[in-house]
Short mmCIF file of C-alpha atoms in Angstrom, two decimals:
data_model
loop_
_atom_site.label_atom_id
_atom_site.label_comp_id
_atom_site.label_asym_id
_atom_site.label_seq_id
_atom_site.Cartn_x
_atom_site.Cartn_y
_atom_site.Cartn_z
CA MET Z 1 -3.39 6.87 0.30
CA GLY Z 2 -2.34 8.81 -2.96
CA ARG Z 3 -2.44 8.71 -6.98
CA PHE Z 4 -1.00 7.22 -8.60
CA LEU Z 5 0.53 8.50 -12.14
CA ARG Z 6 2.58 5.89 -14.92
CA TRP Z 7 5.77 5.99 -16.28
CA GLY Z 8 8.21 3.47 -17.62
CA GLY Z 9 4.90 1.04 -18.81
CA VAL Z 10 4.50 1.28 -14.33
CA ALA Z 11 1.28 2.17 -12.33
CA HIS Z 12 3.21 4.02 -9.45
CA HIS Z 13 1.71 4.98 -6.19
CA VAL Z 14 2.54 9.37 -5.42
CA VAL Z 15 1.97 10.77 -2.58
CA VAL Z 16 2.22 14.23 -2.20
CA GLU Z 17 1.32 17.01 0.66
CA GLY Z 18 3.17 20.16 2.21
CA ALA Z 19 3.72 23.18 -0.35
CA GLY Z 20 7.06 25.05 -0.40
CA PRO Z 21 10.31 23.88 -1.67
CA VAL Z 22 9.66 20.24 -2.70
CA VAL Z 23 11.46 17.13 -1.02
CA VAL Z 24 11.11 13.67 -3.04
CA LEU Z 25 11.72 11.01 0.18
CA SER Z 26 12.87 7.32 -1.67
CA ALA Z 27 12.88 4.53 1.04
CA GLY Z 28 15.31 1.48 0.77
CA LEU Z 29 15.20 -2.14 -0.19
CA GLY Z 30 11.00 -3.14 -0.14
CA MET Z 31 10.34 -0.22 1.80
CA SER Z 32 6.93 1.41 1.49
CA TRP Z 33 5.77 5.28 1.06
CA PHE Z 34 3.96 5.11 4.68
CA ASP Z 35 7.61 4.05 6.08
CA TRP Z 36 8.41 8.13 5.87
CA ASP Z 37 5.29 9.14 8.09
CA PRO Z 38 7.18 10.21 11.25
CA VAL Z 39 9.46 12.44 9.06
CA VAL Z 40 6.28 13.64 7.32
CA PRO Z 41 5.30 16.38 9.48
CA LEU Z 42 7.70 17.49 10.87
CA LEU Z 43 8.59 18.83 6.77
CA THR Z 44 5.00 20.02 5.92
CA PRO Z 45 4.67 23.03 6.67
CA ARG Z 46 7.29 24.85 5.00
CA HIS Z 47 7.68 21.28 2.33
CA THR Z 48 6.38 20.68 -0.52
CA VAL Z 49 6.49 15.72 0.51
CA VAL Z 50 6.69 14.04 -2.71
CA ARG Z 51 6.90 10.20 -2.09
CA PHE Z 52 6.74 7.61 -3.70
CA ASP Z 53 6.95 3.32 -4.46
CA ARG Z 54 9.52 2.25 -7.23
CA PRO Z 55 7.66 -0.93 -8.89
CA GLY Z 56 6.41 -4.06 -7.08
CA HIS Z 57 6.74 -2.19 -3.49
CA GLY Z 58 4.29 -0.52 -1.67
CA LEU Z 59 1.43 -0.11 -3.46
CA SER Z 60 3.10 0.32 -7.77
CA GLY Z 61 2.44 -1.68 -9.82
CA PRO Z 62 4.85 -4.65 -10.43
CA ALA Z 63 8.53 -4.71 -12.12
CA VAL Z 64 8.58 -4.45 -15.82
CA ALA Z 65 12.68 -4.39 -15.82
CA PRO Z 66 14.99 -4.51 -13.24
CA PRO Z 67 16.75 -1.11 -12.51
CA THR Z 68 20.12 0.20 -13.73
CA ALA Z 69 21.24 3.96 -11.77
CA ALA Z 70 20.15 5.79 -14.50
CA GLY Z 71 16.36 4.49 -15.28
CA GLU Z 72 15.85 4.72 -10.67
CA ALA Z 73 16.80 8.81 -11.49
CA GLY Z 74 15.07 9.20 -14.88
CA ARG Z 75 11.73 7.26 -12.42
CA ILE Z 76 12.48 10.40 -9.55
CA ALA Z 77 12.38 12.74 -12.78
CA GLY Z 78 9.36 11.50 -14.51
CA LEU Z 79 7.24 11.32 -11.72
CA LEU Z 80 7.83 14.70 -10.60
CA ASP Z 81 7.43 15.49 -14.03
CA GLY Z 82 3.76 13.99 -14.15
CA LEU Z 83 3.17 16.03 -11.25
CA GLY Z 84 4.04 19.74 -12.93
CA LEU Z 85 7.20 19.60 -10.38
CA THR Z 86 9.56 21.04 -12.70
CA GLY Z 87 11.84 23.12 -10.01
CA PRO Z 88 14.87 22.05 -8.21
CA VAL Z 89 14.82 19.56 -5.41
CA THR Z 90 16.08 18.59 -2.95
CA VAL Z 91 16.54 14.22 -3.27
CA VAL Z 92 16.47 11.87 -0.06
CA GLY Z 93 17.66 7.86 -0.59
CA HIS Z 94 17.65 5.84 2.27
CA SER Z 95 19.71 2.31 2.22
CA ILE Z 96 19.98 1.04 -1.02
CA ALA Z 97 17.24 4.31 -3.08
CA GLY Z 98 20.72 6.30 -1.71
CA PHE Z 99 22.23 4.81 -4.95
CA HIS Z 100 19.37 5.93 -6.80
CA ALA Z 101 19.35 9.81 -5.11
CA GLU Z 102 22.84 10.85 -5.88
CA ALA Z 103 22.39 8.98 -9.81
CA PHE Z 104 19.46 11.17 -9.97
CA ALA Z 105 21.99 14.22 -8.42
CA ARG Z 106 24.11 13.51 -10.92
CA LEU Z 107 21.85 13.38 -13.81
CA HIS Z 108 19.87 15.59 -12.95
CA PRO Z 109 21.24 18.45 -11.50
CA SER Z 110 19.83 21.44 -12.67
CA ARG Z 111 16.89 20.17 -11.01
CA THR Z 112 18.69 18.94 -7.63
CA ALA Z 113 18.22 21.84 -5.00
CA GLY Z 114 20.17 19.41 -2.68
CA LEU Z 115 21.12 15.33 -1.62
CA VAL Z 116 20.91 14.00 1.57
CA LEU Z 117 21.69 10.37 1.23
CA VAL Z 118 20.15 8.57 4.57
CA ASP Z 119 22.47 5.65 6.41
CA SER Z 120 23.19 4.57 2.95
CA SER Z 121 24.39 1.46 0.42
CA VAL Z 122 28.00 2.35 0.49
CA GLU Z 123 29.92 0.43 -2.19
CA GLU Z 124 33.86 1.68 -2.44
CA ARG Z 125 34.61 -1.23 -5.37
CA ALA Z 126 31.66 -2.26 -7.24
CA ARG Z 127 32.14 -4.01 -10.45
CA PRO Z 128 29.70 -4.99 -12.81
CA PRO Z 129 28.02 -8.74 -11.50
CA ALA Z 130 29.68 -12.18 -13.97
CA ALA Z 131 26.33 -13.48 -15.67
CA LEU Z 132 23.96 -9.97 -14.72
CA PRO Z 133 20.60 -11.96 -17.34
CA ALA Z 134 21.03 -15.28 -15.01
CA ARG Z 135 20.96 -13.60 -11.73
CA LEU Z 136 18.68 -11.86 -13.44
CA ALA Z 137 16.82 -14.96 -14.05
CA LEU Z 138 17.19 -16.61 -10.84
CA ALA Z 139 15.59 -14.12 -9.58
CA ARG Z 140 12.14 -13.83 -11.11
CA ALA Z 141 11.96 -17.35 -11.67
CA LEU Z 142 12.34 -17.91 -7.19
CA GLY Z 143 9.91 -14.60 -6.85
CA PHE Z 144 7.47 -16.54 -8.78
CA LEU Z 145 7.90 -20.57 -6.56
CA LEU Z 146 7.54 -17.63 -3.74
CA GLY Z 147 3.93 -16.59 -5.00
CA HIS Z 148 2.93 -19.74 -6.27
CA ALA Z 149 4.11 -21.47 -3.18
CA GLY Z 150 2.01 -19.20 -0.92
CA VAL Z 151 4.70 -18.05 0.90
CA PRO Z 152 4.01 -14.12 0.82
CA ALA Z 153 0.56 -14.79 2.45
CA ALA Z 154 1.63 -17.09 4.78
CA LEU Z 155 4.63 -15.46 6.19
CA GLY Z 156 4.54 -11.89 4.29
CA PRO Z 157 3.11 -9.84 7.04
CA ALA Z 158 5.55 -11.25 9.53
CA THR Z 159 8.27 -11.27 8.24
CA ARG Z 160 8.47 -7.29 7.11
CA ARG Z 161 7.83 -6.63 11.34
CA ALA Z 162 10.63 -9.57 11.95
CA VAL Z 163 12.99 -6.82 9.11
CA VAL Z 164 11.68 -3.90 10.77
CA ARG Z 165 12.16 -4.87 14.49
CA ALA Z 166 15.97 -6.17 13.74
CA SER Z 167 16.62 -2.99 11.42
CA ARG Z 168 15.81 0.59 14.51
CA THR Z 169 16.57 0.34 18.46
CA GLY Z 170 13.92 2.39 18.83
CA GLY Z 171 11.49 -0.51 18.58
CA GLY Z 172 8.89 -2.04 16.69
CA ASP Z 173 7.17 -1.26 13.61
CA PRO Z 174 5.06 1.15 13.69
CA ALA Z 175 3.44 0.94 9.90
CA PRO Z 176 -0.91 -0.18 10.48
CA ARG Z 177 -1.38 -2.88 10.28
CA ASP Z 178 -4.19 -3.02 7.67
CA LEU Z 179 -1.35 -1.46 5.12
CA VAL Z 180 0.91 -3.62 5.81
CA ARG Z 181 -1.27 -6.43 5.29
CA LEU Z 182 -2.41 -4.90 2.27
CA CYS Z 183 1.56 -4.55 1.03
CA TYR Z 184 3.06 -8.08 1.87
CA ARG Z 185 0.50 -10.46 1.89
CA GLY Z 186 0.90 -10.58 -2.20
CA SER Z 187 4.08 -12.10 -4.44
CA ARG Z 188 4.19 -7.82 -6.44
CA VAL Z 189 6.35 -6.78 -3.41
CA TRP Z 190 8.14 -10.23 -3.17
CA ARG Z 191 8.65 -10.34 -6.93
CA GLY Z 192 10.23 -6.84 -7.09
CA LEU Z 193 12.17 -7.33 -3.44
CA VAL Z 194 14.24 -10.02 -5.18
CA LEU Z 195 14.66 -8.84 -8.33
CA GLU Z 196 16.21 -5.49 -7.07
CA ASN Z 197 18.30 -7.25 -4.66
CA ALA Z 198 19.92 -9.50 -7.53
CA ALA Z 199 20.51 -6.22 -10.11
CA TYR Z 200 21.99 -4.39 -6.54
CA GLY Z 201 25.48 -4.87 -7.74
CA SER Z 202 25.60 -3.90 -11.12
CA VAL Z 203 23.84 -0.29 -10.13
CA ALA Z 204 26.02 0.08 -8.04
CA ALA Z 205 29.32 -0.21 -9.84
CA GLU Z 206 26.89 1.92 -12.48
CA LEU Z 207 27.20 4.32 -10.32
CA LEU Z 208 30.24 3.76 -9.01
CA SER Z 209 31.81 5.03 -13.30
CA LEU Z 210 29.05 8.16 -13.27
CA ARG Z 211 31.13 9.86 -10.45
CA ARG Z 212 34.10 9.03 -12.46
CA LYS Z 213 32.98 10.44 -15.78
CA LEU Z 214 30.78 13.59 -14.17
CA GLY Z 215 32.94 14.47 -11.14
CA PRO Z 216 31.96 16.51 -8.12
CA LEU Z 217 28.67 16.88 -7.56
CA ASP Z 218 27.15 20.66 -8.21
CA CYS Z 219 24.97 20.66 -4.97
CA PRO Z 220 24.51 20.54 -1.52
CA ALA Z 221 24.97 16.51 0.04
CA THR Z 222 24.42 15.92 3.70
CA VAL Z 223 25.59 12.13 4.49
CA LEU Z 224 23.82 10.56 7.40
CA ALA Z 225 24.85 7.04 9.09
CA GLY Z 226 22.83 4.93 11.99
CA GLY Z 227 25.17 5.00 14.95
CA ALA Z 228 23.36 1.40 15.79
CA GLY Z 229 25.41 -0.13 12.27
CA GLY Z 230 28.77 0.61 14.65
CA GLY Z 231 32.25 2.05 14.24
CA ARG Z 232 33.18 0.35 10.99
CA TRP Z 233 29.99 1.18 9.30
CA VAL Z 234 29.48 4.70 10.85
CA GLY Z 235 33.42 4.79 8.91
CA ARG Z 236 32.17 4.12 5.80
CA GLN Z 237 29.46 6.45 5.50
CA ARG Z 238 31.79 8.85 6.52
CA GLY Z 239 34.27 7.95 3.85
CA LEU Z 240 31.61 8.07 1.26
CA ALA Z 241 30.78 11.99 3.03
CA GLY Z 242 34.48 12.68 1.96
CA VAL Z 243 34.26 10.83 -1.31
CA LEU Z 244 30.85 13.09 -2.26
CA GLY Z 245 32.52 16.67 -0.52
CA ALA Z 246 29.57 15.37 1.98
CA GLY Z 247 28.75 16.88 4.98
CA PHE Z 248 28.42 14.34 7.78
CA ALA Z 249 26.28 13.73 11.25
CA VAL Z 250 25.73 10.66 12.87
CA ALA Z 251 22.66 10.00 14.84
CA GLU Z 252 24.05 8.33 17.66
CA GLY Z 253 21.44 5.14 18.88
CA ALA Z 254 19.85 4.64 16.01
CA GLY Z 255 19.74 1.87 13.75
CA HIS Z 256 19.37 1.44 9.79
CA LEU Z 257 15.73 3.10 9.89
CA LEU Z 258 17.27 6.62 10.63
CA MET Z 259 13.67 6.92 9.68
CA LEU Z 260 11.75 5.95 12.25
CA ASP Z 261 14.65 6.22 15.06
CA ALA Z 262 15.74 9.94 14.27
CA PRO Z 263 12.68 11.52 12.45
CA GLY Z 264 13.96 14.74 13.67
CA VAL Z 265 17.68 14.29 12.38
CA VAL Z 266 16.45 12.86 8.84
CA ALA Z 267 14.50 16.17 8.41
CA SER Z 268 17.07 18.47 10.30
CA ALA Z 269 19.31 16.97 7.22
CA ILE Z 270 16.48 17.97 5.06
#
């Protein structure tokens, strides 16, 4: 299952496989390292593939602070340092982790060989949300109440599977049932998910500020969109590629979870 590296006061679950140029994979909100399983075998013959769980996700420890764009970029850099991987990497972000991957590329350009955004979150006009401390406090309280009421133990794995099924076009949740139970029956993952979601608008606004301040990307980039998201969603993804000066491709028929519906397309982009 990998190893644990401590960074920022949190034990992070990290899995490293393969050999060659380094690729870092970061999954979306509430997802885990094993959600990249269909993509990894396509990369490891020629790449070193690094997967990690953010705080409150997968097997990593609980989140001790709300996420920020700079903080998540620093997390990727810190974990790579802990692994002794100091050269340029291709960083891949899915959904909300697209914010984090782009922030890494902007704040650590000398360490970025390429950027791939997989059906990334897009916020064209994000602004810092009002009353952010209150939002975060409410999120923490909600996460505590969910755990105290036993909701994750009763409904966690079933909820995870239902969300995955609804987010793809290729069937149900292929993740091993024992791993789903291990990760989603406890309150830790749900507390982390709620907290990360509460900080979403703040992270999006911070990333827009970084774009304005730092200018064009210093590395090649590709934006992948799931065609099943519909014309408006694909158009927004195309717009993101234009803003970043990135290549653009559509995985026709694939849902939001491209790594499950179209792993070959994701691997080819990387």
